[in-house]
PDB file of C-alpha atoms and ligand atoms in Angstrom:
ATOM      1  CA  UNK A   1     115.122  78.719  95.274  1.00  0.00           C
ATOM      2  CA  UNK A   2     111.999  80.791  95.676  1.00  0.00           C
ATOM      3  CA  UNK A   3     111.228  82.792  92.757  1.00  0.00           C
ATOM      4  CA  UNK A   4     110.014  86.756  93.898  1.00  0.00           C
ATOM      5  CA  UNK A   5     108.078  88.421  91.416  1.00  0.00           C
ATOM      6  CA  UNK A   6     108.106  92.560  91.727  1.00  0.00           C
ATOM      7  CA  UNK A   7     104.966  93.483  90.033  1.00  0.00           C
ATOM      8  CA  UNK A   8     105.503  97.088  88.509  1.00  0.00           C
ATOM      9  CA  UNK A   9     101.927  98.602  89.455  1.00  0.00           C
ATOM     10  CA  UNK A  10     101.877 101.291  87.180  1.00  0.00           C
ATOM     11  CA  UNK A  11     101.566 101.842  83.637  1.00  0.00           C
ATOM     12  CA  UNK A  12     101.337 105.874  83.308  1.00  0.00           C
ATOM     13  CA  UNK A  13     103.950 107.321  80.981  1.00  0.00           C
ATOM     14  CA  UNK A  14     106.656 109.194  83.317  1.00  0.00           C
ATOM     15  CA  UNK A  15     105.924 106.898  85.789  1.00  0.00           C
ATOM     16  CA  UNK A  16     107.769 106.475  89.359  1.00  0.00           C
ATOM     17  CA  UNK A  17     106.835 102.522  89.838  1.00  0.00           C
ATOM     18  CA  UNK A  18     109.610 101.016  87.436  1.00  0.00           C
ATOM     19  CA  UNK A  19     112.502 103.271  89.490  1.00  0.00           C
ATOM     20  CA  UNK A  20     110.906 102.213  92.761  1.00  0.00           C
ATOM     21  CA  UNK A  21     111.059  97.880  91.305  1.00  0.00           C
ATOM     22  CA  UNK A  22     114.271  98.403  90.029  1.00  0.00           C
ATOM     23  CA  UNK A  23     115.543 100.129  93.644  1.00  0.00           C
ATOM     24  CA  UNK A  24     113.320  97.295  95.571  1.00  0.00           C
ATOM     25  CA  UNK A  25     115.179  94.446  92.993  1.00  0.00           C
ATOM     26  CA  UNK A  26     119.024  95.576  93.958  1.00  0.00           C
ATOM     27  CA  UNK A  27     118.185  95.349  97.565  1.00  0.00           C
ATOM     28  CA  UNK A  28     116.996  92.128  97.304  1.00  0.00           C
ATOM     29  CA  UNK A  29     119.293  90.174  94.440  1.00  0.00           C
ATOM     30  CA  UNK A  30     121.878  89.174  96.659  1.00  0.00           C
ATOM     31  CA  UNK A  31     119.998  87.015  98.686  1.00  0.00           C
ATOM     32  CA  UNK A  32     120.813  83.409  99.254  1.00  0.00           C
ATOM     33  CA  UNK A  33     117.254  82.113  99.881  1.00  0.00           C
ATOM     34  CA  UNK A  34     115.342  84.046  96.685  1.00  0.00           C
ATOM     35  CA  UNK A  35     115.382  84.765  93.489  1.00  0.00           C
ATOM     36  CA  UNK A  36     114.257  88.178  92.758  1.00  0.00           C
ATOM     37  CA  UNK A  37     113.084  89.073  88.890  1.00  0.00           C
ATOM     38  CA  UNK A  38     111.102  92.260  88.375  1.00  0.00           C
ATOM     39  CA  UNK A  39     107.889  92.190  86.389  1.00  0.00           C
ATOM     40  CA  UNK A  40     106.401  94.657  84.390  1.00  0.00           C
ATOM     41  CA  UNK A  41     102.502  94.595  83.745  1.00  0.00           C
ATOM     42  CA  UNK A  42     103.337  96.885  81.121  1.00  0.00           C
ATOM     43  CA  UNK A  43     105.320  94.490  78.779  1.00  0.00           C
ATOM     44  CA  UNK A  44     102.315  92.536  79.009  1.00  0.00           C
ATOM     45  CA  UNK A  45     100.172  94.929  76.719  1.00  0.00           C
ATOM     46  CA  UNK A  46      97.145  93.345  78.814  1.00  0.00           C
ATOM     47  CA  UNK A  47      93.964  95.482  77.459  1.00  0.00           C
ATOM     48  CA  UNK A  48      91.001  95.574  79.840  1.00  0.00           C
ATOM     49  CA  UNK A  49      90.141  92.373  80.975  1.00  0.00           C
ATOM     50  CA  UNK A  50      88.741  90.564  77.642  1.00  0.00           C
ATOM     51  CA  UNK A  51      88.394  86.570  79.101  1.00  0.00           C
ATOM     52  CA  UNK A  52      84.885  85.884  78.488  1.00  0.00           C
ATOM     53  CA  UNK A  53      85.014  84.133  81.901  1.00  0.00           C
ATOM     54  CA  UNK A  54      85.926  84.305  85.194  1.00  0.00           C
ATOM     55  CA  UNK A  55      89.155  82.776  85.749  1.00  0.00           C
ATOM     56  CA  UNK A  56      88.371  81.026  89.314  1.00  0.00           C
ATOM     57  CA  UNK A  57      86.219  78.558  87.220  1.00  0.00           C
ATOM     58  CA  UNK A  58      89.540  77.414  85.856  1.00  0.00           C
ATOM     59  CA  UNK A  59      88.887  77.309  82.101  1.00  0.00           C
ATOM     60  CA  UNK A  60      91.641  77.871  79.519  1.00  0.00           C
ATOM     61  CA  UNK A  61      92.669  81.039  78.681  1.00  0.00           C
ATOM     62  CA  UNK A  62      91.416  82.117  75.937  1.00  0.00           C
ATOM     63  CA  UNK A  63      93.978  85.012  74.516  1.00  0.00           C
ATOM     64  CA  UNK A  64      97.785  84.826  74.091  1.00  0.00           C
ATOM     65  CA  UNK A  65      98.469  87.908  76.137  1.00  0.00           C
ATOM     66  CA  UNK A  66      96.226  86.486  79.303  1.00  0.00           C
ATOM     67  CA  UNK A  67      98.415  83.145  78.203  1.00  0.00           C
ATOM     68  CA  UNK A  68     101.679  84.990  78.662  1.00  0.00           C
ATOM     69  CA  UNK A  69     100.622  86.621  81.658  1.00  0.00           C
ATOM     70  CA  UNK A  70      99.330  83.745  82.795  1.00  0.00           C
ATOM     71  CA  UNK A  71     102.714  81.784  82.421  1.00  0.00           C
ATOM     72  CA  UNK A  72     104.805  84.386  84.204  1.00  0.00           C
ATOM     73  CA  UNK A  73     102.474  84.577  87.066  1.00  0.00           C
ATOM     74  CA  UNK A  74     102.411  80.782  87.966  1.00  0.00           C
ATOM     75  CA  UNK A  75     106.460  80.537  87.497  1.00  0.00           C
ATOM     76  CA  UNK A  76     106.576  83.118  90.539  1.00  0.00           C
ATOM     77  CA  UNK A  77     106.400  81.856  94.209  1.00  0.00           C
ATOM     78  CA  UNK A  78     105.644  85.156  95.742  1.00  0.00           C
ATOM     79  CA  UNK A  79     105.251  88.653  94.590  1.00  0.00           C
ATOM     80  CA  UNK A  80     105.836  92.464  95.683  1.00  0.00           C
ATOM     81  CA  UNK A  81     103.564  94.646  94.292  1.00  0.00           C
ATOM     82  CA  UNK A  82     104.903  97.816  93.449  1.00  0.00           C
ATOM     83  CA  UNK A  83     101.648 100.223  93.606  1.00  0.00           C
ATOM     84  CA  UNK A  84     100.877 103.725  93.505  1.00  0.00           C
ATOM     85  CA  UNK A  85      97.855 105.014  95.008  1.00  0.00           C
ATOM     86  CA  UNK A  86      95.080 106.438  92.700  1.00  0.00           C
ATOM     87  CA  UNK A  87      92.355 108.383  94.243  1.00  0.00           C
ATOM     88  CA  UNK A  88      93.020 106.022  97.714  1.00  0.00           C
ATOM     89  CA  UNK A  89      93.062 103.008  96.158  1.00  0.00           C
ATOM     90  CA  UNK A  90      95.589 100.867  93.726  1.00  0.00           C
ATOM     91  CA  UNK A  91      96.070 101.999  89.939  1.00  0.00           C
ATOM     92  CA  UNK A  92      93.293 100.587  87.732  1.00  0.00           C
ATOM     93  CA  UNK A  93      96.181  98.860  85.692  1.00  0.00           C
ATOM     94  CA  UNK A  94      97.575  96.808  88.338  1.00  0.00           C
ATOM     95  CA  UNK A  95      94.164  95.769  89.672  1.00  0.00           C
ATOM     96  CA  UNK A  96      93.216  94.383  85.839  1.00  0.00           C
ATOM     97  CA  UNK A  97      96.055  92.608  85.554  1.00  0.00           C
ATOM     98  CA  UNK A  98      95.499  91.148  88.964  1.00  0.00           C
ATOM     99  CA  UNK A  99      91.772  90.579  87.772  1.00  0.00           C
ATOM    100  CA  UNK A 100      93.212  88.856  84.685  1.00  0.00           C
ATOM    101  CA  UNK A 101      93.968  85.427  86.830  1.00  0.00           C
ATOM    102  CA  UNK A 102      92.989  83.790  90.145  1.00  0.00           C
ATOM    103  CA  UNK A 103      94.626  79.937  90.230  1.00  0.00           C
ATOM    104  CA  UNK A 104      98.051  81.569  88.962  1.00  0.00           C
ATOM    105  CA  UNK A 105      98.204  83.464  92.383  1.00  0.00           C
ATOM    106  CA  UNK A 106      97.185  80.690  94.906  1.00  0.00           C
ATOM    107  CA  UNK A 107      98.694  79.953  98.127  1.00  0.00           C
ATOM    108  CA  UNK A 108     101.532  82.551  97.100  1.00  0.00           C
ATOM    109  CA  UNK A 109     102.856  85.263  99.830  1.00  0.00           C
ATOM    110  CA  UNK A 110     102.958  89.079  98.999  1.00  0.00           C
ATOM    111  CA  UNK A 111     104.274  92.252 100.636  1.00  0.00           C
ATOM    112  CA  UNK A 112     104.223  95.719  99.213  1.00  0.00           C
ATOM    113  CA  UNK A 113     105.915  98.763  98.529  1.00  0.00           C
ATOM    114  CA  UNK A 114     103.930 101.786  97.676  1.00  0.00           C
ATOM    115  CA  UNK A 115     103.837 105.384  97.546  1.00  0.00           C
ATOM    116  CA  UNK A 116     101.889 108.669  97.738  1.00  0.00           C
ATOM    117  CA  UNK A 117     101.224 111.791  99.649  1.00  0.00           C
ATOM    118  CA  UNK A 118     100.728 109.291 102.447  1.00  0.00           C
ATOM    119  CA  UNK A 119     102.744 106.594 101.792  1.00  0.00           C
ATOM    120  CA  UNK A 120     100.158 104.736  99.651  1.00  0.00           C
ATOM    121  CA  UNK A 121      98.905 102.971 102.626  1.00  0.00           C
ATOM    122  CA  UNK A 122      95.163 103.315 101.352  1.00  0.00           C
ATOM    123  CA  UNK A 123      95.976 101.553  98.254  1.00  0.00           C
ATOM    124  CA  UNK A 124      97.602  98.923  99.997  1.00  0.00           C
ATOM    125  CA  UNK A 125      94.580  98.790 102.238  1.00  0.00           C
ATOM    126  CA  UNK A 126      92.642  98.050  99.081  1.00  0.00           C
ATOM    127  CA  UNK A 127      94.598  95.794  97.868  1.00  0.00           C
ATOM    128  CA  UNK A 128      95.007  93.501 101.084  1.00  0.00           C
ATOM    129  CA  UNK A 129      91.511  92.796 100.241  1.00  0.00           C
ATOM    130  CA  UNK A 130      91.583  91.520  97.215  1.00  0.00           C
ATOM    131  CA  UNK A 131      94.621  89.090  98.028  1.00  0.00           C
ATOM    132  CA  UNK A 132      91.841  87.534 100.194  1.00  0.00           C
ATOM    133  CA  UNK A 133      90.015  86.864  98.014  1.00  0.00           C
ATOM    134  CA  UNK A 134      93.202  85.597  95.389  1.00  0.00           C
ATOM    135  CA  UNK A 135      93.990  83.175  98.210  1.00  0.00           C
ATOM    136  CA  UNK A 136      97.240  85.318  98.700  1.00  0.00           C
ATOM    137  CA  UNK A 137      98.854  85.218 102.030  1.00  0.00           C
ATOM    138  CA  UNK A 138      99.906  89.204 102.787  1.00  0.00           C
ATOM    139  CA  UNK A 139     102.208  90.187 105.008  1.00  0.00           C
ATOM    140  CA  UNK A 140     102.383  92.934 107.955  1.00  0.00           C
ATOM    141  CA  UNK A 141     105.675  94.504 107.489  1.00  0.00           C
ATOM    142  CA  UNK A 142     104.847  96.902 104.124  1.00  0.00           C
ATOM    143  CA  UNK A 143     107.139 100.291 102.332  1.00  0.00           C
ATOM    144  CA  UNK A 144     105.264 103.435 102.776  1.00  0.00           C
ATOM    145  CA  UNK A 145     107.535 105.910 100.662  1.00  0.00           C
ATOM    146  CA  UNK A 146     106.215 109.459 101.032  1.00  0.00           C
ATOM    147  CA  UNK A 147     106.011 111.676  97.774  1.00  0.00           C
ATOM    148  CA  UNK A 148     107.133 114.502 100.545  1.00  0.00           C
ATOM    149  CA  UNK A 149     110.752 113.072 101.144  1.00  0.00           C
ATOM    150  CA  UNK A 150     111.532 110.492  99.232  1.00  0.00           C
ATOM    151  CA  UNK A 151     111.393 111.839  95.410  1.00  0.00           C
ATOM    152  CA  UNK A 152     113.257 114.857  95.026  1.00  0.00           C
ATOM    153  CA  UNK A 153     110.952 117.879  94.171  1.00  0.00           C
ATOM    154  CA  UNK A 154     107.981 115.341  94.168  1.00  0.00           C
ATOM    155  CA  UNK A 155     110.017 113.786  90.812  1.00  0.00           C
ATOM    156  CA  UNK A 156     113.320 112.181  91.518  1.00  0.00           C
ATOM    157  CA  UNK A 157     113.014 108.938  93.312  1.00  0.00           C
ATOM    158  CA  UNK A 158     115.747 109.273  96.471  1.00  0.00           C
ATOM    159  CA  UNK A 159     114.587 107.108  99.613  1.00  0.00           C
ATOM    160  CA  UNK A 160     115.920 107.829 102.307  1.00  0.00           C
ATOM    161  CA  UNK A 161     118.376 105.819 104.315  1.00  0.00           C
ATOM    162  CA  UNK A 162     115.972 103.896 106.667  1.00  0.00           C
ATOM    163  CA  UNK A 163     113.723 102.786 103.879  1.00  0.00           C
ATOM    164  CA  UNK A 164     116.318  99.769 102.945  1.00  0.00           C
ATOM    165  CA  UNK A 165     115.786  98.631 106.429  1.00  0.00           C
ATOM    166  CA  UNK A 166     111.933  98.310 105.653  1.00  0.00           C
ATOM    167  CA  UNK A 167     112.297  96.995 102.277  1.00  0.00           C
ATOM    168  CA  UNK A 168     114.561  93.850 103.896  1.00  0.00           C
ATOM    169  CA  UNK A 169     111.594  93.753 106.727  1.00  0.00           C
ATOM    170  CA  UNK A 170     109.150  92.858 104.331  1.00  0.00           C
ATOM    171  CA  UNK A 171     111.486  90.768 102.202  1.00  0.00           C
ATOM    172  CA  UNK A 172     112.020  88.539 105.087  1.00  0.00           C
ATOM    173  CA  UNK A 173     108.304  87.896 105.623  1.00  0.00           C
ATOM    174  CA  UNK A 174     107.324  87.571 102.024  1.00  0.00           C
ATOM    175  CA  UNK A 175     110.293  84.688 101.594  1.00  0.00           C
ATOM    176  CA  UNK A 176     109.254  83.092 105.400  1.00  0.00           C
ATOM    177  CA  UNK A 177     105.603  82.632 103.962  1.00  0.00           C
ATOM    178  CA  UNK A 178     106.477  81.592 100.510  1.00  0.00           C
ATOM    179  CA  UNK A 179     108.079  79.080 101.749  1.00  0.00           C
ATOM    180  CA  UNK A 180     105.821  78.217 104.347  1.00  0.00           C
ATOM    181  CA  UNK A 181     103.295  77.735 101.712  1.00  0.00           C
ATOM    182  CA  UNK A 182     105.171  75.180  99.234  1.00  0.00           C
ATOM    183  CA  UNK A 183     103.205  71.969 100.444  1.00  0.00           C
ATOM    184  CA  UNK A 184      99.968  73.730  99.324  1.00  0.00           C
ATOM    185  CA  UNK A 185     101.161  74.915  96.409  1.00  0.00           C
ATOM    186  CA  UNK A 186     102.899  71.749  95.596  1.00  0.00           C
ATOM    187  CA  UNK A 187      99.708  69.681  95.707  1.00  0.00           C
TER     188      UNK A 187
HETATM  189  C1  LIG B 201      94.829 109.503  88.682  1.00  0.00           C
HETATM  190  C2  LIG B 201      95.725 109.858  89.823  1.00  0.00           C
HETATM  191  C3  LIG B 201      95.203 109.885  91.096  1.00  0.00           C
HETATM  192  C4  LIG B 201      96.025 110.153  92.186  1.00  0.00           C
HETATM  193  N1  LIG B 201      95.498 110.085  93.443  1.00  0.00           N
HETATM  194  C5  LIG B 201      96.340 110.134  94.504  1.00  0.00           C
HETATM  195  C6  LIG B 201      95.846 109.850  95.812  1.00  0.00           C
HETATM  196  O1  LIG B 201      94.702 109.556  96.038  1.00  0.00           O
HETATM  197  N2  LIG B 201      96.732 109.887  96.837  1.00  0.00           N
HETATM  198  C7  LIG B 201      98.055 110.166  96.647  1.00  0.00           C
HETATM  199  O2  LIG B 201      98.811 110.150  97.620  1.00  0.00           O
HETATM  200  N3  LIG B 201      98.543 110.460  95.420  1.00  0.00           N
HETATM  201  C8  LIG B 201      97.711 110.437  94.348  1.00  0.00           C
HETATM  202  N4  LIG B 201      98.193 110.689  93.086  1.00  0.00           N
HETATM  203  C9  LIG B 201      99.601 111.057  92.943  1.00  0.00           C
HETATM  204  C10 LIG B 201     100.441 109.810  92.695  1.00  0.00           C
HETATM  205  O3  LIG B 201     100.757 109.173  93.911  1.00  0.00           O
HETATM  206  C11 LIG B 201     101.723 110.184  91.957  1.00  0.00           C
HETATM  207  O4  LIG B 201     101.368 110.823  90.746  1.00  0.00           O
HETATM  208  C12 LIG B 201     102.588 108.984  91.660  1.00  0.00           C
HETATM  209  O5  LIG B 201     103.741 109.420  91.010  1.00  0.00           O
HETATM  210  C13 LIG B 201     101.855 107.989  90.765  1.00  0.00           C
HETATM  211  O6  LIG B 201     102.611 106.808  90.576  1.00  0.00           O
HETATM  212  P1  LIG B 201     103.293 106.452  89.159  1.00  0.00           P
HETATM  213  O7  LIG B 201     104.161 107.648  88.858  1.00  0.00           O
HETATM  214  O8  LIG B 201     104.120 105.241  89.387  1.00  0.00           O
HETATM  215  O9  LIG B 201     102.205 106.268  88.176  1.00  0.00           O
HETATM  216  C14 LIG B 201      97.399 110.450  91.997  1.00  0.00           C
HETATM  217  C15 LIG B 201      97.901 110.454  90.677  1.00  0.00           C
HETATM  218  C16 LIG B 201      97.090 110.136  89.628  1.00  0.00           C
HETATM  219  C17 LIG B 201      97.692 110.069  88.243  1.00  0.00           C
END
């Protein structure tokens, strides 16, 4: 079964990520194909990145919390990240935890889900280039929620109708690719 990770982007206190992961998860748990398990960066207590070097060179990790992290991450076969968008990009948070690994997220899929005045679309933007670089295979079909209409006085996270339609979109794509990339990973 392919495992989905949903990668809670933020860490603020009061934050609107872990009711938008939870709301992404229940959509998604009843599918036959994938295994959906939400994961939060915060129960990770990652500080900022403190691996003396970079982890493309493929040394061990050097700290139990990058070990942990580390272990989650490679048990996943693809991942939705769950972002916010600070000042047009993703939240510092999610980016260091991303930062924190590079094999761990190899020849993996990814879709996301993010929100914002505009839907979050220029953090996503940001992001799509780093999963370049991560040797993560993005996907087109992405969750724009709008701060506007779907959280209740800017606060109360209530999507609207159509967005389960989206979510199941970019489900579909993220599961089609993770599979599609299983000989590569395998290897
Ligand atoms: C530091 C900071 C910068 C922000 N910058 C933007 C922005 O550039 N565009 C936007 O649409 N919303 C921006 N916001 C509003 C956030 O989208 C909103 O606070 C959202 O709830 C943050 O996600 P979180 O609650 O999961 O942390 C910003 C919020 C913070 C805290």
């Amino acid at each position: 079964m392919l495992r989905v990770g949903i990668v809670v982007g933020s860490t603020r206190p009061g934050r609107k990520a872990e009711a938008v992961a939870k709301w992404v998860y229940d959509i998604g748990k009843n599918r036959s194909n994938a295994e959906l398990e939400v994961i939060d960066i915060q129960d990770y207590n990652l500080p900022l990145l403190d691996e003396p070097m970079p982890p493309s060179l493929g040394q061990p990790h050097r700290n139990p919390h990058t070990r942990r992290w580390s272990a989650k991450i490679d048990s996943m076969d693809a991942f939705v990240f769950v972002t916010p968008e600070y000042n047009h990009g993703p939240s510092g948070a999610l980016k260091n935890a991303i930062d924190f690994l590079f094999h761990e997220w190899n020849n993996k899929s990814a879709g996301f889900v993010a929100y914002g005045g505009a839907g979050g679309v220029r953090a996503v933007e940001q992001l799509r280039q780093v999963m370049g670089e991560i040797m993560i295979a993005d996907v087109r079909a992405q969750v724009a929620l709008s701060l506007h209409t779907d959280f209740e006085h800017f606060t109360t996270f209530k999507p609207a109708p159509h967005r389960e339609a989206s979510v199941n979109a970019m489900l579909d794509q993220v599961i089609a690719w993770g599979e599609a990339l299983r000989p590569l990973r395998s290897k």
